[in-house]
Structures are given as structure tokens and as C-alpha cells.
Coordinates of C-alpha atoms and ligand atoms in Angstrom, one line a residue:
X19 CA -110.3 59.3 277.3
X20 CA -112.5 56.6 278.3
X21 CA -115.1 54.6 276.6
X22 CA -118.3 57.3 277.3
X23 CA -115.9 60.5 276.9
X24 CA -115.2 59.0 273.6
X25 CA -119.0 59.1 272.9
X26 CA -119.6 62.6 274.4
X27 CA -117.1 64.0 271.7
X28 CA -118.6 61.8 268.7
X29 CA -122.1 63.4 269.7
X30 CA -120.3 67.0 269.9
X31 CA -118.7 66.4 266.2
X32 CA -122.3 65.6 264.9
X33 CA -123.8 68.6 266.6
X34 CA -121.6 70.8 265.3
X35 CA -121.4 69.3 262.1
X36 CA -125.5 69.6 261.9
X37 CA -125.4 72.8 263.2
X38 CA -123.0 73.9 260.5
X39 CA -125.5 72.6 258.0
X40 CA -128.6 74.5 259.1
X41 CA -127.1 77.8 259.5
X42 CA -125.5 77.4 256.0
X43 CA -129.0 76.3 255.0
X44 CA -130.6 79.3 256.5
X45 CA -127.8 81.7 255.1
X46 CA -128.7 80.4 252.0
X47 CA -132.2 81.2 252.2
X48 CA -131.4 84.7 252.8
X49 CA -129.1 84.9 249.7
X50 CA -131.5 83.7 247.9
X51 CA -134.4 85.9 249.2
X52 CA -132.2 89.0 248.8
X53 CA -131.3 87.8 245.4
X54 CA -135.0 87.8 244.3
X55 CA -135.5 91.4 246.3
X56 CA -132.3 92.6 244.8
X57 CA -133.9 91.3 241.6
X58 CA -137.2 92.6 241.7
X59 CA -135.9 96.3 243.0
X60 CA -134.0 95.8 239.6
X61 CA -137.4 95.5 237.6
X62 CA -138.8 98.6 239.0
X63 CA -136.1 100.8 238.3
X64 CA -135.6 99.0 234.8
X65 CA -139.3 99.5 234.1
X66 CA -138.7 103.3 235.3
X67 CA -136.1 103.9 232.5
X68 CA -138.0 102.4 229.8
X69 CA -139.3 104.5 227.0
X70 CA -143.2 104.4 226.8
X71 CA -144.8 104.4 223.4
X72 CA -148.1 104.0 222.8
X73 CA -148.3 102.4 218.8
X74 CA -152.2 102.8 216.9
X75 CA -151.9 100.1 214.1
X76 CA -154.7 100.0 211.3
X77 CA -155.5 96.9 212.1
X78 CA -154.5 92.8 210.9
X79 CA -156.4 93.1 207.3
X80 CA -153.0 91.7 205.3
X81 CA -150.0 89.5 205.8
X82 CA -147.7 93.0 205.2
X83 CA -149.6 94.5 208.6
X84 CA -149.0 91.6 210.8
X85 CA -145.5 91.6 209.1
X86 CA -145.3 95.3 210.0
X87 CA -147.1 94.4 213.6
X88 CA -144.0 91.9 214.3
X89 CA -141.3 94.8 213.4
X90 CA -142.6 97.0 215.7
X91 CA -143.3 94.2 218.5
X92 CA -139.9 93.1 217.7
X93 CA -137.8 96.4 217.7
X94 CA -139.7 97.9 220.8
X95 CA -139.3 95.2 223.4
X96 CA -138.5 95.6 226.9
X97 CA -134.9 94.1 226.2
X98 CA -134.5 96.3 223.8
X99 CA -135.6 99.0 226.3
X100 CA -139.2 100.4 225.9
X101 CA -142.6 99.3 227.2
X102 CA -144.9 99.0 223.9
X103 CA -148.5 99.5 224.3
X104 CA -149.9 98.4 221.2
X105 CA -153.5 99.2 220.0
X106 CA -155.1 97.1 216.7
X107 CA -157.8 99.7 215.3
X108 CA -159.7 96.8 212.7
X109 CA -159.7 99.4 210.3
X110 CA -161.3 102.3 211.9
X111 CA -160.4 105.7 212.5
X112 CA -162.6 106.2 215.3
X113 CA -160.5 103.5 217.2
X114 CA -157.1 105.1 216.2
X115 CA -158.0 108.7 217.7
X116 CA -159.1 106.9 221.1
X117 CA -156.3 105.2 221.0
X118 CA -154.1 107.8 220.7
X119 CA -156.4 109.7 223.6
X120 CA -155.5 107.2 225.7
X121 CA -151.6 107.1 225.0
X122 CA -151.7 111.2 226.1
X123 CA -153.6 110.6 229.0
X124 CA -151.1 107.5 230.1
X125 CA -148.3 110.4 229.5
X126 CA -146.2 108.2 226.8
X127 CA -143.0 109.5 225.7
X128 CA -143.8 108.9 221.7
X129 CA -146.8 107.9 219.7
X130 CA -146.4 106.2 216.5
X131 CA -149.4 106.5 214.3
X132 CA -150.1 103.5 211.0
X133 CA -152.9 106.0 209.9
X134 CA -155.9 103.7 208.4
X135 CA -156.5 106.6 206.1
X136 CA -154.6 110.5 205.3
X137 CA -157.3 112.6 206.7
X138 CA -159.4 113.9 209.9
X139 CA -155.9 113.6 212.0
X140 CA -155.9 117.0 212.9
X141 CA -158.0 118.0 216.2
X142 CA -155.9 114.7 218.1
X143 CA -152.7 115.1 216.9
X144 CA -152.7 119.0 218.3
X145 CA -154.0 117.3 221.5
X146 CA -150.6 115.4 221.1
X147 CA -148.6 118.3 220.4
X148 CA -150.5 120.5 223.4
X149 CA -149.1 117.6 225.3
X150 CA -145.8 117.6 224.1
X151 CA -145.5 114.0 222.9
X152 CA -143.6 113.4 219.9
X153 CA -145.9 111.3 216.9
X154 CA -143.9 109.7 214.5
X155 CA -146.5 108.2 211.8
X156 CA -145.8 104.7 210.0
X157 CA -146.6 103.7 206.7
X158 CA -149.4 105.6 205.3
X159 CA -149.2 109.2 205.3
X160 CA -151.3 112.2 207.1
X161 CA -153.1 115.1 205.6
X162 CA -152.7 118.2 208.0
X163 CA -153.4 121.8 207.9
X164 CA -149.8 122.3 210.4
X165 CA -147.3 120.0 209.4
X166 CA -145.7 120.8 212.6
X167 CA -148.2 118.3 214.2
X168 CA -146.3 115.1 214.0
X169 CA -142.6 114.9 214.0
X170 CA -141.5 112.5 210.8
X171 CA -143.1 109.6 208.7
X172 CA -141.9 106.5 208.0
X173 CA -142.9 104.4 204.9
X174 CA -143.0 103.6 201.0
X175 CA -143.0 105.6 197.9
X176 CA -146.4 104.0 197.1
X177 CA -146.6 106.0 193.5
X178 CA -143.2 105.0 192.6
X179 CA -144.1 101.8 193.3
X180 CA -147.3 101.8 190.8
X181 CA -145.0 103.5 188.2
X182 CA -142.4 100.6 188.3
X183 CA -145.1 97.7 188.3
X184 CA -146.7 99.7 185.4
X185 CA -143.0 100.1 183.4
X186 CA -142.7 96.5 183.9
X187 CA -146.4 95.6 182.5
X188 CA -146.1 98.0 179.3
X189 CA -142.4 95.8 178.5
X190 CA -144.2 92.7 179.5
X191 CA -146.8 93.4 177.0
X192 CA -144.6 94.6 174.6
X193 CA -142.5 90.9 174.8
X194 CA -146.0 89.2 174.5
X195 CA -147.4 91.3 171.3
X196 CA -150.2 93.3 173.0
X197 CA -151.2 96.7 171.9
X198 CA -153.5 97.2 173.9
X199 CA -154.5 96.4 177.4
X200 CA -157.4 96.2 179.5
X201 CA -157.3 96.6 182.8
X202 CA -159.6 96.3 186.2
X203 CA -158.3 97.4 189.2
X204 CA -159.0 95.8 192.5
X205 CA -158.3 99.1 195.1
X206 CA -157.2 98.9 198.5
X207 CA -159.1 100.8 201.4
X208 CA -159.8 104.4 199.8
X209 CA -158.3 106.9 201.6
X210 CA -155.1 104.9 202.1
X211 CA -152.2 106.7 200.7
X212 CA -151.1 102.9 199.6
X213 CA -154.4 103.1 197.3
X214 CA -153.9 106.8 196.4
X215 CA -150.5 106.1 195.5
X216 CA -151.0 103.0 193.3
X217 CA -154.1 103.9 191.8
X218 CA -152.1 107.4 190.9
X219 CA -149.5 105.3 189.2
X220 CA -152.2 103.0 187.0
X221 CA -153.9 106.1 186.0
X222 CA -151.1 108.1 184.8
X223 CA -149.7 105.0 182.7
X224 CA -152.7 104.1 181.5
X225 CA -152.8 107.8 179.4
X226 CA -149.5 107.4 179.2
X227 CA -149.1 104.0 176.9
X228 CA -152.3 104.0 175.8
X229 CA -154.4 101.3 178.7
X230 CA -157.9 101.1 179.0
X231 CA -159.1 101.0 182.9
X232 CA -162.7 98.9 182.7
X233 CA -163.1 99.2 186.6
X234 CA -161.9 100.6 189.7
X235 CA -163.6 98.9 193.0
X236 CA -162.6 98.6 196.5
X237 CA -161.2 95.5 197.7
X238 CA -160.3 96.5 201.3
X239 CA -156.3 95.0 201.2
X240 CA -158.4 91.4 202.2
X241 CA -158.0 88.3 199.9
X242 CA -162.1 87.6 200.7
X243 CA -163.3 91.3 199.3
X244 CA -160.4 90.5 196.4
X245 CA -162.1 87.3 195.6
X246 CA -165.4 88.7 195.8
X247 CA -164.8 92.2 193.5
X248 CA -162.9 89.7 190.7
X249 CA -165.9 87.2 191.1
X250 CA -167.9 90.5 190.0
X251 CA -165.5 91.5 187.1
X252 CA -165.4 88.0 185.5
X253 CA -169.3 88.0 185.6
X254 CA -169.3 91.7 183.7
X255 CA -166.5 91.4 181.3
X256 CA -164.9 88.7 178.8
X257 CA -162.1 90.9 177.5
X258 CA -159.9 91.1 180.8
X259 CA -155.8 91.6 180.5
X260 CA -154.7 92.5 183.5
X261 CA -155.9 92.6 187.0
X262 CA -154.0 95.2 189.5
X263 CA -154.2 94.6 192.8
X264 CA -153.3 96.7 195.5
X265 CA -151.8 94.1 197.4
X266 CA -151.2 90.3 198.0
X267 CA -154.1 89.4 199.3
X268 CA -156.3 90.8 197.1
X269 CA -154.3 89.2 194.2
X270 CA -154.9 85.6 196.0
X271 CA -158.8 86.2 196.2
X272 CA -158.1 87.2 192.5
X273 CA -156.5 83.8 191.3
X274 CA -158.7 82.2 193.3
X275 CA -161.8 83.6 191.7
X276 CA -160.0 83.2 187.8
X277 CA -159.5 79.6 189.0
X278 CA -163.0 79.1 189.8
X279 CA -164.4 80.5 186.5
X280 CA -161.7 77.7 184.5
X281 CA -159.6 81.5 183.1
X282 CA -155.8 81.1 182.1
X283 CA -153.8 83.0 184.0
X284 CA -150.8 85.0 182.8
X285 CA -150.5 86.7 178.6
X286 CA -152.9 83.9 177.5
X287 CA -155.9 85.0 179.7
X288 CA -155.7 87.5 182.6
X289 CA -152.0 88.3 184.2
X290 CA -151.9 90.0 188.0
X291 CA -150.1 92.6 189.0
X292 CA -149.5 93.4 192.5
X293 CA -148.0 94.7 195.9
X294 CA -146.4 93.6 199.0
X295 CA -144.1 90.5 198.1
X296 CA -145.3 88.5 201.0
X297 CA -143.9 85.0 201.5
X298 CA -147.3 84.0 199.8
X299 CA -147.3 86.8 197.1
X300 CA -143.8 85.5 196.0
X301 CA -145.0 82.0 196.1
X302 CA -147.3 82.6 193.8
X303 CA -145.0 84.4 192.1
X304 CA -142.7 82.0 191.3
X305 CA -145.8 79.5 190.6
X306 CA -146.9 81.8 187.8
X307 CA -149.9 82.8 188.8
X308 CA -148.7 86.7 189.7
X309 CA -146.6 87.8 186.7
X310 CA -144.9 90.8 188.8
X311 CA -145.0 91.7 192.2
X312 CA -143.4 95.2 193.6
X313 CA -142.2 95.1 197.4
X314 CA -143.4 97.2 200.0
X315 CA -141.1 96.1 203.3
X316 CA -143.3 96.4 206.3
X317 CA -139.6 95.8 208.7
X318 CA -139.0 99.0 209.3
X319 CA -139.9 99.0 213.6
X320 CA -135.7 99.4 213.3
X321 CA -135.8 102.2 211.7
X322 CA -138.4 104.2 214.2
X323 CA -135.9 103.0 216.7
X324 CA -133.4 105.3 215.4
X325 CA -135.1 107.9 214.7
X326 CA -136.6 108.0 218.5
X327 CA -132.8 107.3 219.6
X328 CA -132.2 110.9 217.9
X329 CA -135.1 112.4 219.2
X330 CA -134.1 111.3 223.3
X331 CA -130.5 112.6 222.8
X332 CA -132.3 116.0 221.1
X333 CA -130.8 115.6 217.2
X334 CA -132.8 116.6 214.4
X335 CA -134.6 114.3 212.0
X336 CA -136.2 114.4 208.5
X337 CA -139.7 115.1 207.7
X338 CA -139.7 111.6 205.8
X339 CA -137.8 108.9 205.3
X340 CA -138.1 106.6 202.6
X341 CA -138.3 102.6 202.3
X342 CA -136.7 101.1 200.0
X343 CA -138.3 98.0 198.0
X344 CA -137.4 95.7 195.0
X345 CA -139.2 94.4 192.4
X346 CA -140.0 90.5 191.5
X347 CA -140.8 88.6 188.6
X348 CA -140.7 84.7 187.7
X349 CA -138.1 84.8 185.1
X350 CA -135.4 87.9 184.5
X351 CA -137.0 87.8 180.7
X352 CA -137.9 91.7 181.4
X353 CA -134.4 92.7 183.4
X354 CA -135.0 96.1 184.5
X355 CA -137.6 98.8 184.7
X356 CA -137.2 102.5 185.0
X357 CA -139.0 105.0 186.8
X358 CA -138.3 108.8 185.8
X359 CA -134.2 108.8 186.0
X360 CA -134.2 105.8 188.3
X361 CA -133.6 102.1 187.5
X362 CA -133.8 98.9 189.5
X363 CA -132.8 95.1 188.3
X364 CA -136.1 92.9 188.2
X365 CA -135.2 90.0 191.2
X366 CA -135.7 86.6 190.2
X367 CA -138.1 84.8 192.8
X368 CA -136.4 81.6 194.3
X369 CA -136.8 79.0 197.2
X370 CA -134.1 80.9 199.0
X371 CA -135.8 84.4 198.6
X372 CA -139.2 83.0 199.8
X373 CA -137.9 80.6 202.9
X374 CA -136.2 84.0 203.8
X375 CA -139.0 86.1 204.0
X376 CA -140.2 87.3 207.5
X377 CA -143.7 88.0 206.3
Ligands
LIG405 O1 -150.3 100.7 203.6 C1 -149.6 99.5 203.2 C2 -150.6 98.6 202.6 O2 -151.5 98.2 203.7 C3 -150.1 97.2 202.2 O3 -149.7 97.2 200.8 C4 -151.3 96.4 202.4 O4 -151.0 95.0 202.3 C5 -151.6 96.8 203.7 O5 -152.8 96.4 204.2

């Protein structure tokens, strides 16, 4: 071959070589663009097969209903399989039955109800029914005429719950010499079958061992209202034992307002009783400034999974199922407490226990 042949076939090689290049370029693109078609086809379909529910919560009043908001958040995601629509209420009915309004007209496949109080549930939850959606209902309980208009409920034994902080504070006065007790009660949002429940519980022991109750007022579940009602209480009466709140944050505003007026806290001045066992509750716990704290576990978003897993393959389920919680104290001086036949081992509160929590 002579000199320009030579050439001729160099530029031929770098054609062909370049040529290789772009078409593998090009090819590439087209993967890549039926990837991302394949890919998105895949959404739809996946967003298809989801399971719709629609979710009214009461609203974000305490750190147990943003705990409980995460479960459900958590346990209902689209990995997971279902497409949440999730509704905050702030605390009014009104908002809840809209909500739920909305969720029939949307065509859900379930509804799961946090009712903000037991009654006046009737007239939408036979809209749900007429509908043929499922309602499972979360925490707090519902007052209906038909029972056979929501499927199951999920939640605490909010009485039991009072009974075994109340065991606990008639040993705990025992230990510490006191005959006698008096008590104000800072209440949660009336209506709530977490208020019913406890207040129930304080009442009954109160006859029972012999406790005077000096007040009852509403403190909403929020630490501001809690502060405010104990601000009132300290200003009325000087012959306080006990405060029992319905729930952390009402028991924070508490401390915070038997801070402010220079009061002891604990057998020496006022002790506080009260619910939840947030990470802050049991901080506060284990500081000694609540002397017992009953749980009520807000995780159960699991739990509803399962039971909608029965209902989509047609199995039965229960008309309630029960959440279990513990009780905790600063020291095991008072080891267990009893309520009716039942018993439970007081938990010790500890840096592991609280780094733990999830809410
Ligand atoms: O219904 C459960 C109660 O509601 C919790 O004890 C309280 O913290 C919440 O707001």
C-alpha cells in the first residue's frame, strides 16, 4: 500500500471507530429513556395497588399524639404499600366528620378514626358504612347506637390505667406515713375516653382508700392549660398532696407552676401523678419531679396494619384490641401494684429507657 492508501485506511479506522461511539452513545440514551418509562409505568401500577386510607387524627395537642402521628406515618407508607392521607383535626369534631366526608367521597379503602371525643359519631360513620368502607378507630373510643358502624378499635385500658397509678399512690403514701390525701385533678379534654377513664379510676379510689378530691378542672392534654389550671389551684389551696394529671404535658405545666410558687415537690409538698411516659415525662421522672408515671404506648400504626392485612384477605377480627403499657417510678422502693387479679412490676426509669423512647 502506498504512502496516501495508508492514510485513506487510518481515516476509515477513526470513522468507524467514532461512529461506533455515537451509536453506542445514542443506544444508550434509549436505555436510559426506556429505563425511566419502564420506571415510571412502574409507579402507576404500584400507585394502583396501594391501599388508600384516609387517617382523622385529633390533632398535635401532646408529645403521645405526634408519637402516635409517627406510628401511623411510619407503618402506612408507600414502601410499606398504602397511600396515607392524613388529616390533623386541632381538636375539633367538626373537622374530623369532614374529614372523614372527604375520605368517602375520595373512595378510600379504610378509614381510621383517633376520635377527639366518644360521641356525635353516629350520622358519618353510617355514611361510611352506606359506603362500604371499613373504619377502624384508634385510641379513644366511640359511643354508638349500632356497634356495627365501625369494624374494631385500637387503644389503652385508660381505667386500668388510673386504677394502677392510684394502687401505686395509696402504697406510696402508705411508705411515707400519710393518712390522708388531698388531691386536685388536672383533666384532659372532657369527652375523651383517656379523661373518662382516668378520672373513673381517681374517683373510684378516692371512696375506696379514703382520698379527698379538692378539684377537678380541664387542662386540655397541653402543658400551657396544665400550668395555668395548677397556677389556679396553688392560688386557692395550701393543703395540696397530690396532683393527677391526665398526661405529661399537663404534669410539666404542673412542676413548672409548683416551681414558680417556691413548693417542694414529691411527699414533702405536692407529688404528681401522671400518664403517657413520654421521653420528657420519664425524664422528669427519673429527676424526681413526677413520683409515678403509667404508660400509654401511642406505637401501635403496626398493629392497624395487621388488622387491615386480615380484613384485605376477608379474616375476622375483634371488636377491640388492647394495648399493653408499663408502669414507671424513680426507685423500685414500691415493686409492684395490683389491679383487680392483675399485677405488673413497677419499671425503674433509666438513661437507657429514656434514650430509647420514640416519643
Ligand atoms: O387519648 C390518649 C391521650 O391523648 C394521651 O394520654 C394524651 O397525651 C393525648 O393527648
Amino acid at each position: 500500500m502506498d504512502k496516501s492508501g495508508k492514510k485513506r485506511k487510518k481515516w476509515v479506522e477513526i470513522l468507524v471507530v467514532a461512529g461506533s461511539i455515537c451509536l453506542a452513545v445514542l443506544a444508550g440514551i434509549g436505555v436510559a429513556n426506556d429505563d425511566k418509562i419502564l420506571k415510571d409505568v412502574g409507579k402507576d401500577e404500584q400507585k394502583e395497588n396501594l391501599i388508600s386510607v384516609g387517617f382523622s387524627q385529633v390533632g398535635a395537642e401532646s408529645g403521645w399524639r405526634t408519637g402516635n402521628s409517627v406510628s401511623i406515618k411510619d407503618a402506612f407508607s408507600a414502601k410499606n404499600g398504602y397511600a396515607l392521607i392524613f388529616k390533623d383535626a386541632q381538636q375539633q369534631q367538626e373537622q374530623q366528620i369532614k374529614s372523614i366526608r372527604s375520605f368517602i367521597q375520595q373512595g378510600v379503602n379504610y378509614i381510621i378514626l383517633a376520635p377527639v371525643v366518644e360521641t356525635g359519631w353516629d350520622t358519618v360513620l353510617k355514611e361510611a358504612k352506606d359506603a362500604h368502607i371499613p373504619v377502624i378507630i384508634a385510641d379513644r373510643k366511640v359511643k354508638v347506637k349500632d356497634e356495627s358502624l365501625y369494624t374494631t378499635w385500637v387503644g389503652a385500658d385508660f381505667y386500668q390505667e388510673g386504677i394502677k397509678a392510684c394502687n401505686w399512690l395509696n402504697k406510696y403514701a402508705k411508705k411515707n406515713g400519710k393518712k390522708r390525701l388531698n388531691i386536685v385533678q388536672i383533666q384532659g379534654t372532657q369527652g375523651a375516653t383517656a379523661q373518662l377513664g382516668r378520672t373513673k379510676a381517681l374517683e373510684d379510689s378516692a371512696k375506696e382508700y379514703g382520698w379527698t378530691i379538692l378539684d377537678q378542672k380541664n387542662g386540655e392534654f397541653t402543658q400551657a392549660k396544665g400550668q395555668e389550671v395548677m397556677e389556679m389551684y396553688l392560688a386557692q389551696y395550701d393543703d395540696i398532696d397530690v396532683v393527677y394529671c391526665d398526661n405529661d404535658n399537663e404534669a410539666l405545666g404542673a412542676i413548672t407552676a409548683i416551681k414558680n410558687a417556691d413548693k417542694k415537690l414529691g411527699p414533702e409538698g405536692i407529688s404528681v401523678v401522671s400518664f403517657d411516659a413520654s421521653e420528657e415525662g420519664l425524664q422528669a421522672v427519673k429527676n424526681g419531679e413526677i413520683a409515678v408515671d403509667v404508660e400509654c404506648n401511642p406505637d401501635f400504626g403496626s398493629e392497624i396494619v395487621k388488622i387491615i392485612k386480615r380484613l384485605k384477605y376477608g379474616r375476622s377480627v375483634d371488636k377491640e384490641y388492647y394495648i399493653t403499657d408499663k408502669v414507671f417510678a424513680k426507685t423500685k422502693e414500691i415493686p409492684s401494684i395490683e389491679a383487680g387479679k392483675l399485677k405488673w412490676d413497677v419499671v425503674q426509669v433509666t438513661e437507657d429507657i429514656i434514650k430509647k423512647r420514640r416519643y
